[in-house]
Amino acid sequence: MSTSANAAATTGSPVMQEMSFLDRWLALWILLAMGVGLALGRFVPGLNTALDSMSVGGISLPIAIGLLVMMYPVLAKVRYNETHRITGDRKLLILSLVLNWVVGPLFMFVLAWVFLPDLPEYRTGLIIVGLARCIAMVFIWNDMACGDREAAAVLVAMNSVFQLLAYGALGWFYLQALPSWLGLETTSAEFSIGAIVLSVLVFLGIPLLAGFLTRTVGEKAKGRDWYENTFLPKIGPWSLYGLLFTIVLLFAMQGEAITSQPLDVARMAVPLLMYFVLMFLVSFYVSMMVGLNYAKSTSVAFTASGNNFELAIAVAIGAFGVTSGQALAGVVGPLIEVPVLVGLVYVALWLGRRIFPSDPTVPTFRTAKTPADADSISTTTGA
């Protein structure tokens, strides 16, 4: 966990009491960041235009900086020399592929048509969100819930490859082919391969390379004990700072659009809420049923339920325009996703102690003193 897993806790204390001040009130900080961003976007004239102007290749530089600051400490924690135990776990990899590239997009397609049959722009926007699998914030949620860091890194890398290869084809399938077969209205859209490639390189490639080089050089120069007990605790809080900074910027850029259309936002919020919650719970329980431990189940569940909002917004704007309903749907995605997935972190911690009663990877914070990998986060179960 970002900061709470770095300090010893009092035996027998509830998990919430054992968290650091930052982690314990994270949901409040995120809600405040969202509120500040919305207020800035609504009441500061020209702010969204100024922020939009700081873009290169459709990528917002301020948001890119926030995401890189957010992801770097988490990826610096990954033990890259231990990822082989994940790449050899066919059950985990196949389950994640099915959940991310079959179940997730199909579920969002169904929800979009059920809840927005009369709003084609918003419906299309939600389908685009469902196709953009998460490659950034999932690391934060996974780390907060003490999921398997190496599993998250491998699954996100795998999602990135599939995103490059399959995003355009799946967009054609869910917007044209499948609706045509079902006798529904079809939508024509051109997806920018360049935007997809750039999103993967910026939001995964750069922090992944930085994290890998930091661990490799740091361990070689100072040893693993110094790296994990001295260096990582110092950079750990920056993940949360980057997250809050990103949220403020994101909602400041779109604050006026969101606050000026509350009823439309509410209609899109319902299917999005159902999507994030049900995808997480189904993925979590299915992972448990096929024999994965708590840490790996958590990684699979957050990877399957999260979405790459930056890519979804970029694709929607490129295909339909910045003022389109599709673009607004892309913006509403993180408005719902961020607080819901923070809540699901606490759900994962609560469920883990109940449905994985003898699993050593269930976090208790009693013995977790270092940001070790998920297999050694805790040696007690907290049942």
mmCIF file of C-alpha atoms in Angstrom:
data_model
loop_
_atom_site.group_PDB
_atom_site.id
_atom_site.type_symbol
_atom_site.label_atom_id
_atom_site.label_comp_id
_atom_site.label_asym_id
_atom_site.label_seq_id
_atom_site.Cartn_x
_atom_site.Cartn_y
_atom_site.Cartn_z
ATOM 1 C CA MET A 1 0.000 0.000 0.000
ATOM 2 C CA SER A 2 1.245 3.470 -0.795
ATOM 3 C CA THR A 3 2.057 4.718 2.681
ATOM 4 C CA SER A 4 0.210 2.637 5.268
ATOM 5 C CA ALA A 5 2.019 -0.564 4.382
ATOM 6 C CA ASN A 6 5.329 1.050 5.213
ATOM 7 C CA ALA A 7 4.904 1.329 8.943
ATOM 8 C CA ALA A 8 4.330 -1.231 11.633
ATOM 9 C CA ALA A 9 0.873 -1.223 13.171
ATOM 10 C CA THR A 10 -0.509 -2.095 16.544
ATOM 11 C CA THR A 11 -1.610 -5.694 16.750
ATOM 12 C CA GLY A 12 -5.342 -6.093 16.884
ATOM 13 C CA SER A 13 -6.192 -2.627 15.565
ATOM 14 C CA PRO A 14 -8.785 -2.332 12.826
ATOM 15 C CA VAL A 15 -7.383 -1.889 9.345
ATOM 16 C CA MET A 16 -8.727 1.641 9.014
ATOM 17 C CA GLN A 17 -7.003 2.687 12.254
ATOM 18 C CA GLU A 18 -3.737 1.218 11.015
ATOM 19 C CA MET A 19 -3.717 3.318 7.826
ATOM 20 C CA SER A 20 -1.724 6.516 7.564
ATOM 21 C CA PHE A 21 -3.523 9.858 7.753
ATOM 22 C CA LEU A 22 -3.287 10.281 3.958
ATOM 23 C CA ASP A 23 -4.645 6.826 3.175
ATOM 24 C CA ARG A 24 -7.351 6.834 5.835
ATOM 25 C CA TRP A 25 -8.949 9.977 4.418
ATOM 26 C CA LEU A 26 -8.089 9.384 0.759
ATOM 27 C CA ALA A 27 -11.727 9.269 -0.325
ATOM 28 C CA LEU A 28 -12.225 12.720 1.216
ATOM 29 C CA TRP A 29 -9.119 14.136 -0.501
ATOM 30 C CA ILE A 30 -10.316 12.813 -3.854
ATOM 31 C CA LEU A 31 -13.805 14.252 -3.412
ATOM 32 C CA LEU A 32 -12.264 17.593 -2.444
ATOM 33 C CA ALA A 33 -9.969 17.458 -5.495
ATOM 34 C CA MET A 34 -12.962 16.756 -7.733
ATOM 35 C CA GLY A 35 -14.893 19.615 -6.142
ATOM 36 C CA VAL A 36 -11.992 22.038 -6.502
ATOM 37 C CA GLY A 37 -11.517 21.038 -10.138
ATOM 38 C CA LEU A 38 -15.203 21.431 -10.967
ATOM 39 C CA ALA A 39 -15.322 24.816 -9.234
ATOM 40 C CA LEU A 40 -12.232 26.049 -11.063
ATOM 41 C CA GLY A 41 -13.609 24.898 -14.408
ATOM 42 C CA ARG A 42 -16.960 26.484 -13.722
ATOM 43 C CA PHE A 43 -15.954 29.838 -12.230
ATOM 44 C CA VAL A 44 -12.511 30.659 -13.660
ATOM 45 C CA PRO A 45 -13.099 32.087 -17.161
ATOM 46 C CA GLY A 46 -10.893 30.655 -19.876
ATOM 47 C CA LEU A 47 -9.182 28.107 -17.623
ATOM 48 C CA ASN A 48 -10.339 25.088 -19.622
ATOM 49 C CA THR A 49 -9.247 26.761 -22.855
ATOM 50 C CA ALA A 50 -5.827 27.537 -21.399
ATOM 51 C CA LEU A 51 -5.374 23.961 -20.188
ATOM 52 C CA ASP A 52 -6.615 22.523 -23.496
ATOM 53 C CA SER A 53 -4.042 24.617 -25.346
ATOM 54 C CA MET A 54 -1.220 22.817 -23.548
ATOM 55 C CA SER A 55 -1.566 19.637 -25.601
ATOM 56 C CA VAL A 56 0.761 17.775 -27.944
ATOM 57 C CA GLY A 57 -0.630 15.143 -30.295
ATOM 58 C CA GLY A 58 -3.954 15.152 -28.454
ATOM 59 C CA ILE A 59 -2.219 14.486 -25.116
ATOM 60 C CA SER A 60 -2.718 17.099 -22.382
ATOM 61 C CA LEU A 61 0.733 17.927 -21.010
ATOM 62 C CA PRO A 62 -0.510 18.947 -17.516
ATOM 63 C CA ILE A 63 -2.493 15.713 -17.151
ATOM 64 C CA ALA A 64 0.407 13.696 -18.568
ATOM 65 C CA ILE A 65 2.702 15.186 -15.926
ATOM 66 C CA GLY A 66 0.201 14.381 -13.181
ATOM 67 C CA LEU A 67 -0.189 10.786 -14.336
ATOM 68 C CA LEU A 68 3.563 10.270 -14.642
ATOM 69 C CA VAL A 69 4.127 11.603 -11.110
ATOM 70 C CA MET A 70 1.307 9.347 -9.925
ATOM 71 C CA MET A 71 2.551 6.165 -11.605
ATOM 72 C CA TYR A 72 6.311 6.425 -11.169
ATOM 73 C CA PRO A 73 6.508 5.582 -7.423
ATOM 74 C CA VAL A 74 4.163 2.612 -7.868
ATOM 75 C CA LEU A 75 6.119 1.197 -10.802
ATOM 76 C CA ALA A 76 9.372 1.778 -8.928
ATOM 77 C CA LYS A 77 8.026 -0.652 -6.291
ATOM 78 C CA VAL A 78 7.570 -3.521 -8.754
ATOM 79 C CA ARG A 79 10.131 -6.326 -8.467
ATOM 80 C CA TYR A 80 10.708 -6.799 -12.152
ATOM 81 C CA ASN A 81 12.949 -9.830 -11.676
ATOM 82 C CA GLU A 82 9.936 -11.645 -10.210
ATOM 83 C CA THR A 83 7.459 -11.026 -13.039
ATOM 84 C CA HIS A 84 8.268 -14.496 -14.422
ATOM 85 C CA ARG A 85 5.933 -16.002 -11.824
ATOM 86 C CA ILE A 86 3.111 -14.025 -13.461
ATOM 87 C CA THR A 87 3.990 -14.635 -17.096
ATOM 88 C CA GLY A 88 3.950 -18.355 -16.354
ATOM 89 C CA ASP A 89 0.507 -18.255 -14.712
ATOM 90 C CA ARG A 90 -1.716 -19.115 -17.676
ATOM 91 C CA LYS A 91 -4.869 -19.211 -15.558
ATOM 92 C CA LEU A 92 -4.384 -15.600 -14.448
ATOM 93 C CA LEU A 93 -3.434 -14.331 -17.905
ATOM 94 C CA ILE A 94 -6.307 -16.038 -19.732
ATOM 95 C CA LEU A 95 -8.841 -14.917 -17.118
ATOM 96 C CA SER A 96 -7.644 -11.317 -17.382
ATOM 97 C CA LEU A 97 -7.785 -11.383 -21.193
ATOM 98 C CA VAL A 98 -11.342 -12.721 -21.182
ATOM 99 C CA LEU A 99 -12.548 -10.211 -18.586
ATOM 100 C CA ASN A 100 -10.859 -7.231 -20.248
ATOM 101 C CA TRP A 101 -11.443 -7.901 -23.919
ATOM 102 C CA VAL A 102 -14.629 -9.988 -23.995
ATOM 103 C CA VAL A 103 -16.701 -9.414 -20.854
ATOM 104 C CA GLY A 104 -15.889 -5.726 -20.208
ATOM 105 C CA PRO A 105 -16.619 -4.276 -23.669
ATOM 106 C CA LEU A 106 -19.701 -6.467 -24.104
ATOM 107 C CA PHE A 107 -21.063 -5.499 -20.687
ATOM 108 C CA MET A 108 -20.598 -1.793 -21.409
ATOM 109 C CA PHE A 109 -22.272 -2.242 -24.806
ATOM 110 C CA VAL A 110 -25.317 -3.810 -23.120
ATOM 111 C CA LEU A 111 -25.501 -1.142 -20.410
ATOM 112 C CA ALA A 112 -25.159 1.681 -22.927
ATOM 113 C CA TRP A 113 -28.035 0.371 -25.040
ATOM 114 C CA VAL A 114 -30.259 -0.435 -22.036
ATOM 115 C CA PHE A 115 -29.881 2.949 -20.319
ATOM 116 C CA LEU A 116 -29.262 5.287 -23.275
ATOM 117 C CA PRO A 117 -31.286 3.917 -26.206
ATOM 118 C CA ASP A 118 -32.496 7.420 -27.133
ATOM 119 C CA LEU A 119 -29.138 9.206 -26.749
ATOM 120 C CA PRO A 120 -26.833 7.857 -29.468
ATOM 121 C CA GLU A 121 -23.938 10.254 -28.800
ATOM 122 C CA TYR A 122 -23.699 9.398 -25.113
ATOM 123 C CA ARG A 123 -24.277 5.726 -25.864
ATOM 124 C CA THR A 124 -21.395 5.687 -28.326
ATOM 125 C CA GLY A 125 -19.210 7.551 -25.839
ATOM 126 C CA LEU A 126 -19.799 4.929 -23.155
ATOM 127 C CA ILE A 127 -18.979 2.123 -25.590
ATOM 128 C CA ILE A 128 -15.697 3.887 -26.402
ATOM 129 C CA VAL A 129 -14.966 4.120 -22.663
ATOM 130 C CA GLY A 130 -15.606 0.387 -22.319
ATOM 131 C CA LEU A 131 -13.047 -0.387 -25.026
ATOM 132 C CA ALA A 132 -10.270 1.661 -23.391
ATOM 133 C CA ARG A 133 -8.784 -0.736 -20.858
ATOM 134 C CA CYS A 134 -6.965 0.793 -17.914
ATOM 135 C CA ILE A 135 -3.192 1.270 -18.124
ATOM 136 C CA ALA A 136 -2.603 4.012 -15.546
ATOM 137 C CA MET A 137 -4.740 4.533 -12.432
ATOM 138 C CA VAL A 138 -5.149 0.792 -11.935
ATOM 139 C CA PHE A 139 -1.677 0.797 -10.371
ATOM 140 C CA ILE A 140 -2.873 3.196 -7.673
ATOM 141 C CA TRP A 141 -6.024 1.260 -6.797
ATOM 142 C CA ASN A 142 -4.140 -2.066 -6.866
ATOM 143 C CA ASP A 143 -1.385 -0.723 -4.623
ATOM 144 C CA MET A 144 -3.846 0.786 -2.154
ATOM 145 C CA ALA A 145 -5.622 -2.562 -1.829
ATOM 146 C CA CYS A 146 -2.291 -4.423 -1.501
ATOM 147 C CA GLY A 147 -2.744 -6.316 -4.739
ATOM 148 C CA ASP A 148 0.059 -8.133 -6.510
ATOM 149 C CA ARG A 149 2.276 -5.422 -8.021
ATOM 150 C CA GLU A 150 4.029 -7.755 -10.429
ATOM 151 C CA ALA A 151 0.686 -9.140 -11.612
ATOM 152 C CA ALA A 152 -0.648 -5.621 -12.189
ATOM 153 C CA ALA A 153 2.443 -4.670 -14.197
ATOM 154 C CA VAL A 154 2.209 -7.742 -16.422
ATOM 155 C CA LEU A 155 -1.558 -7.475 -16.929
ATOM 156 C CA VAL A 156 -1.365 -3.788 -17.805
ATOM 157 C CA ALA A 157 1.460 -4.454 -20.261
ATOM 158 C CA MET A 158 -0.640 -7.202 -21.829
ATOM 159 C CA ASN A 159 -3.633 -4.851 -22.035
ATOM 160 C CA SER A 160 -1.452 -2.292 -23.765
ATOM 161 C CA VAL A 161 -0.456 -4.749 -26.478
ATOM 162 C CA PHE A 162 -4.077 -5.745 -27.045
ATOM 163 C CA GLN A 163 -5.083 -2.082 -27.035
ATOM 164 C CA LEU A 164 -2.699 -1.428 -29.905
ATOM 165 C CA LEU A 165 -3.841 -4.478 -31.854
ATOM 166 C CA ALA A 166 -7.552 -4.712 -31.120
ATOM 167 C CA TYR A 167 -8.983 -1.294 -30.239
ATOM 168 C CA GLY A 168 -9.898 -0.299 -33.786
ATOM 169 C CA ALA A 169 -11.334 -3.721 -34.635
ATOM 170 C CA LEU A 170 -13.424 -3.839 -31.463
ATOM 171 C CA GLY A 171 -14.651 -0.307 -32.127
ATOM 172 C CA TRP A 172 -15.910 -1.413 -35.545
ATOM 173 C CA PHE A 173 -17.477 -4.541 -34.029
ATOM 174 C CA TYR A 174 -19.402 -2.823 -31.206
ATOM 175 C CA LEU A 175 -20.396 0.312 -33.118
ATOM 176 C CA GLN A 176 -21.232 -1.218 -36.504
ATOM 177 C CA ALA A 177 -21.156 -5.013 -36.806
ATOM 178 C CA LEU A 178 -22.943 -6.119 -33.636
ATOM 179 C CA PRO A 179 -25.653 -3.401 -33.748
ATOM 180 C CA SER A 180 -26.299 -4.277 -37.398
ATOM 181 C CA TRP A 181 -26.730 -7.966 -36.549
ATOM 182 C CA LEU A 182 -29.148 -7.055 -33.747
ATOM 183 C CA GLY A 183 -31.127 -4.635 -35.907
ATOM 184 C CA LEU A 184 -29.951 -1.616 -33.929
ATOM 185 C CA GLU A 185 -28.662 1.762 -35.057
ATOM 186 C CA THR A 186 -25.025 1.713 -36.202
ATOM 187 C CA THR A 187 -22.350 4.380 -35.737
ATOM 188 C CA SER A 188 -19.467 5.140 -38.057
ATOM 189 C CA ALA A 189 -16.209 6.225 -36.425
ATOM 190 C CA GLU A 190 -12.556 6.476 -37.409
ATOM 191 C CA PHE A 191 -10.157 5.575 -34.610
ATOM 192 C CA SER A 192 -6.715 7.143 -34.605
ATOM 193 C CA ILE A 193 -4.068 4.452 -34.283
ATOM 194 C CA GLY A 194 -1.574 7.223 -33.559
ATOM 195 C CA ALA A 195 -3.589 8.399 -30.550
ATOM 196 C CA ILE A 196 -3.714 4.853 -29.190
ATOM 197 C CA VAL A 197 0.033 4.308 -29.650
ATOM 198 C CA LEU A 198 0.874 7.680 -28.107
ATOM 199 C CA SER A 199 -1.396 7.027 -25.121
ATOM 200 C CA VAL A 200 0.300 3.692 -24.409
ATOM 201 C CA LEU A 201 3.807 5.101 -24.806
ATOM 202 C CA VAL A 202 3.207 8.156 -22.628
ATOM 203 C CA PHE A 203 1.015 6.731 -19.881
ATOM 204 C CA LEU A 204 2.683 3.327 -19.549
ATOM 205 C CA GLY A 205 5.956 3.266 -21.438
ATOM 206 C CA ILE A 206 7.649 6.257 -19.780
ATOM 207 C CA PRO A 207 6.806 5.495 -16.113
ATOM 208 C CA LEU A 208 7.397 1.758 -16.641
ATOM 209 C CA LEU A 209 10.874 2.393 -18.029
ATOM 210 C CA ALA A 210 11.604 4.911 -15.277
ATOM 211 C CA GLY A 211 10.456 2.487 -12.580
ATOM 212 C CA PHE A 212 12.473 -0.377 -14.017
ATOM 213 C CA LEU A 213 15.661 1.700 -14.312
ATOM 214 C CA THR A 214 15.219 3.162 -10.828
ATOM 215 C CA ARG A 215 14.924 -0.259 -9.194
ATOM 216 C CA THR A 216 17.734 -1.766 -11.256
ATOM 217 C CA VAL A 217 20.184 1.060 -10.580
ATOM 218 C CA GLY A 218 19.053 1.594 -6.981
ATOM 219 C CA GLU A 219 19.398 -2.045 -5.941
ATOM 220 C CA LYS A 220 22.732 -2.385 -7.713
ATOM 221 C CA ALA A 221 24.138 0.728 -6.051
ATOM 222 C CA LYS A 222 22.670 0.465 -2.533
ATOM 223 C CA GLY A 223 21.075 -2.961 -2.205
ATOM 224 C CA ARG A 224 17.441 -4.081 -1.913
ATOM 225 C CA ASP A 225 17.151 -3.331 1.790
ATOM 226 C CA TRP A 226 18.079 0.349 1.310
ATOM 227 C CA TYR A 227 15.957 0.614 -1.804
ATOM 228 C CA GLU A 228 12.775 -0.775 -0.228
ATOM 229 C CA ASN A 229 13.159 0.555 3.319
ATOM 230 C CA THR A 230 14.698 3.978 2.680
ATOM 231 C CA PHE A 231 14.136 5.107 -0.902
ATOM 232 C CA LEU A 232 10.618 3.827 -1.627
ATOM 233 C CA PRO A 233 9.015 5.292 1.529
ATOM 234 C CA LYS A 234 10.363 8.710 0.512
ATOM 235 C CA ILE A 235 8.829 8.680 -2.967
ATOM 236 C CA GLY A 236 5.656 6.747 -2.042
ATOM 237 C CA PRO A 237 3.436 9.730 -1.096
ATOM 238 C CA TRP A 238 4.051 11.311 -4.500
ATOM 239 C CA SER A 239 1.651 8.784 -6.021
ATOM 240 C CA LEU A 240 -1.200 10.335 -4.078
ATOM 241 C CA TYR A 241 -0.021 13.871 -4.810
ATOM 242 C CA GLY A 242 0.071 13.061 -8.524
ATOM 243 C CA LEU A 243 -3.369 11.474 -8.343
ATOM 244 C CA LEU A 244 -4.938 14.500 -6.652
ATOM 245 C CA PHE A 245 -3.185 16.915 -9.028
ATOM 246 C CA THR A 246 -4.465 14.925 -12.032
ATOM 247 C CA ILE A 247 -8.025 14.889 -10.701
ATOM 248 C CA VAL A 248 -8.055 18.649 -10.118
ATOM 249 C CA LEU A 249 -6.780 19.296 -13.649
ATOM 250 C CA LEU A 250 -9.121 16.822 -15.308
ATOM 251 C CA PHE A 251 -12.232 18.257 -13.728
ATOM 252 C CA ALA A 252 -11.043 21.846 -14.154
ATOM 253 C CA MET A 253 -10.762 21.206 -17.904
ATOM 254 C CA GLN A 254 -14.286 19.827 -18.098
ATOM 255 C CA GLY A 255 -15.959 21.490 -15.110
ATOM 256 C CA GLU A 256 -18.188 23.751 -17.165
ATOM 257 C CA ALA A 257 -19.377 20.946 -19.459
ATOM 258 C CA ILE A 258 -20.177 18.682 -16.514
ATOM 259 C CA THR A 259 -21.933 21.266 -14.336
ATOM 260 C CA SER A 260 -23.954 22.742 -17.199
ATOM 261 C CA GLN A 261 -25.537 19.388 -18.136
ATOM 262 C CA PRO A 262 -26.350 17.692 -14.803
ATOM 263 C CA LEU A 263 -29.262 15.601 -16.092
ATOM 264 C CA ASP A 264 -27.206 14.170 -18.946
ATOM 265 C CA VAL A 265 -24.388 13.414 -16.523
ATOM 266 C CA ALA A 266 -26.831 11.665 -14.189
ATOM 267 C CA ARG A 267 -28.164 9.464 -16.995
ATOM 268 C CA MET A 268 -24.652 8.389 -17.946
ATOM 269 C CA ALA A 269 -23.655 7.929 -14.313
ATOM 270 C CA VAL A 270 -26.085 5.041 -13.750
ATOM 271 C CA PRO A 271 -24.651 2.590 -16.325
ATOM 272 C CA LEU A 272 -21.095 3.657 -15.455
ATOM 273 C CA LEU A 273 -21.686 3.005 -11.765
ATOM 274 C CA MET A 274 -23.147 -0.416 -12.515
ATOM 275 C CA TYR A 275 -20.260 -1.203 -14.832
ATOM 276 C CA PHE A 276 -17.455 -0.400 -12.382
ATOM 277 C CA VAL A 277 -19.063 -2.091 -9.378
ATOM 278 C CA LEU A 278 -20.277 -5.251 -11.114
ATOM 279 C CA MET A 279 -17.117 -5.710 -13.179
ATOM 280 C CA PHE A 280 -15.035 -5.483 -10.024
ATOM 281 C CA LEU A 281 -17.164 -7.836 -7.918
ATOM 282 C CA VAL A 282 -17.599 -10.428 -10.671
ATOM 283 C CA SER A 283 -13.889 -10.358 -11.519
ATOM 284 C CA PHE A 284 -12.923 -10.607 -7.843
ATOM 285 C CA TYR A 285 -15.157 -13.596 -7.157
ATOM 286 C CA VAL A 286 -14.355 -15.401 -10.402
ATOM 287 C CA SER A 287 -10.643 -14.994 -9.662
ATOM 288 C CA MET A 288 -11.179 -16.523 -6.224
ATOM 289 C CA MET A 289 -13.236 -19.380 -7.700
ATOM 290 C CA VAL A 290 -10.510 -20.361 -10.174
ATOM 291 C CA GLY A 291 -7.978 -20.547 -7.342
ATOM 292 C CA LEU A 292 -6.161 -17.202 -7.382
ATOM 293 C CA ASN A 293 -5.085 -15.732 -4.060
ATOM 294 C CA TYR A 294 -6.255 -12.392 -2.674
ATOM 295 C CA ALA A 295 -3.386 -10.365 -4.117
ATOM 296 C CA LYS A 296 -3.771 -11.721 -7.654
ATOM 297 C CA SER A 297 -7.583 -11.566 -7.496
ATOM 298 C CA THR A 298 -7.348 -7.907 -6.531
ATOM 299 C CA SER A 299 -5.048 -7.163 -9.468
ATOM 300 C CA VAL A 300 -7.338 -8.954 -11.907
ATOM 301 C CA ALA A 301 -10.440 -7.188 -10.542
ATOM 302 C CA PHE A 302 -9.029 -3.662 -10.703
ATOM 303 C CA THR A 303 -7.482 -4.250 -14.112
ATOM 304 C CA ALA A 304 -10.822 -5.500 -15.443
ATOM 305 C CA SER A 305 -12.974 -2.758 -13.909
ATOM 306 C CA GLY A 306 -10.818 0.309 -14.605
ATOM 307 C CA ASN A 307 -10.646 2.210 -17.881
ATOM 308 C CA ASN A 308 -8.137 4.427 -19.684
ATOM 309 C CA PHE A 309 -10.095 7.681 -19.550
ATOM 310 C CA GLU A 310 -7.373 9.688 -21.284
ATOM 311 C CA LEU A 311 -7.469 7.395 -24.319
ATOM 312 C CA ALA A 312 -11.278 7.327 -24.372
ATOM 313 C CA ILE A 313 -11.453 11.126 -24.319
ATOM 314 C CA ALA A 314 -8.760 11.477 -26.993
ATOM 315 C CA VAL A 315 -10.475 8.957 -29.280
ATOM 316 C CA ALA A 316 -13.907 10.557 -28.789
ATOM 317 C CA ILE A 317 -12.573 14.032 -29.526
ATOM 318 C CA GLY A 318 -10.623 12.832 -32.550
ATOM 319 C CA ALA A 319 -13.570 10.957 -34.022
ATOM 320 C CA PHE A 320 -16.505 13.214 -33.072
ATOM 321 C CA GLY A 321 -15.156 16.593 -31.936
ATOM 322 C CA VAL A 322 -14.368 18.309 -28.661
ATOM 323 C CA THR A 323 -17.948 19.525 -28.087
ATOM 324 C CA SER A 324 -19.591 16.195 -28.949
ATOM 325 C CA GLY A 325 -21.713 14.097 -26.634
ATOM 326 C CA GLN A 326 -19.202 11.279 -27.103
ATOM 327 C CA ALA A 327 -16.449 13.479 -25.661
ATOM 328 C CA LEU A 328 -18.659 14.441 -22.710
ATOM 329 C CA ALA A 329 -19.297 10.753 -22.017
ATOM 330 C CA GLY A 330 -15.540 10.200 -21.955
ATOM 331 C CA VAL A 331 -15.207 12.972 -19.364
ATOM 332 C CA VAL A 332 -18.045 11.618 -17.212
ATOM 333 C CA GLY A 333 -16.213 8.269 -17.114
ATOM 334 C CA PRO A 334 -13.539 9.340 -14.593
ATOM 335 C CA LEU A 335 -16.082 11.506 -12.746
ATOM 336 C CA ILE A 336 -17.760 8.232 -11.749
ATOM 337 C CA GLU A 337 -14.762 5.888 -11.911
ATOM 338 C CA VAL A 338 -12.429 7.691 -9.517
ATOM 339 C CA PRO A 339 -14.645 7.800 -6.388
ATOM 340 C CA VAL A 340 -16.178 4.393 -7.122
ATOM 341 C CA LEU A 341 -12.837 2.612 -7.474
ATOM 342 C CA VAL A 342 -11.543 4.305 -4.327
ATOM 343 C CA GLY A 343 -14.585 2.866 -2.575
ATOM 344 C CA LEU A 344 -13.844 -0.533 -4.086
ATOM 345 C CA VAL A 345 -10.374 -0.433 -2.526
ATOM 346 C CA TYR A 346 -12.060 -0.532 0.879
ATOM 347 C CA VAL A 347 -14.469 -3.196 -0.379
ATOM 348 C CA ALA A 348 -11.509 -5.355 -1.455
ATOM 349 C CA LEU A 349 -9.821 -4.958 1.932
ATOM 350 C CA TRP A 350 -13.082 -5.806 3.710
ATOM 351 C CA LEU A 351 -13.902 -8.800 1.501
ATOM 352 C CA GLY A 352 -10.375 -10.157 1.580
ATOM 353 C CA ARG A 353 -10.482 -10.777 5.318
ATOM 354 C CA ARG A 354 -13.767 -12.661 4.902
ATOM 355 C CA ILE A 355 -13.570 -14.714 1.711
ATOM 356 C CA PHE A 356 -9.824 -15.463 1.866
ATOM 357 C CA PRO A 357 -9.706 -16.527 5.548
ATOM 358 C CA SER A 358 -6.353 -18.364 5.429
ATOM 359 C CA ASP A 359 -4.621 -16.516 2.622
ATOM 360 C CA PRO A 360 -1.239 -15.024 3.606
ATOM 361 C CA THR A 361 -1.558 -12.310 0.940
ATOM 362 C CA VAL A 362 -4.561 -10.713 2.663
ATOM 363 C CA PRO A 363 -3.258 -7.431 4.162
ATOM 364 C CA THR A 364 -3.504 -6.856 7.909
ATOM 365 C CA PHE A 365 -0.778 -4.181 8.294
ATOM 366 C CA ARG A 366 0.459 -5.935 11.426
ATOM 367 C CA THR A 367 3.702 -7.174 9.934
ATOM 368 C CA ALA A 368 3.831 -5.170 6.713
ATOM 369 C CA LYS A 369 6.780 -2.856 7.254
ATOM 370 C CA THR A 370 8.173 -2.600 3.729
ATOM 371 C CA PRO A 371 6.681 -2.162 0.276
ATOM 372 C CA ALA A 372 7.389 -5.774 -0.520
ATOM 373 C CA ASP A 373 5.670 -7.751 -3.232
ATOM 374 C CA ALA A 374 2.148 -9.013 -2.734
ATOM 375 C CA ASP A 375 3.266 -12.480 -1.622
ATOM 376 C CA SER A 376 4.976 -11.023 1.442
ATOM 377 C CA ILE A 377 2.804 -8.045 2.355
ATOM 378 C CA SER A 378 1.567 -9.788 5.466
ATOM 379 C CA THR A 379 2.116 -13.043 7.303
ATOM 380 C CA THR A 380 -1.101 -12.967 9.276
ATOM 381 C CA THR A 381 -4.628 -13.207 7.988
ATOM 382 C CA GLY A 382 -6.676 -10.918 10.132
ATOM 383 C CA ALA A 383 -9.599 -13.319 10.109
#
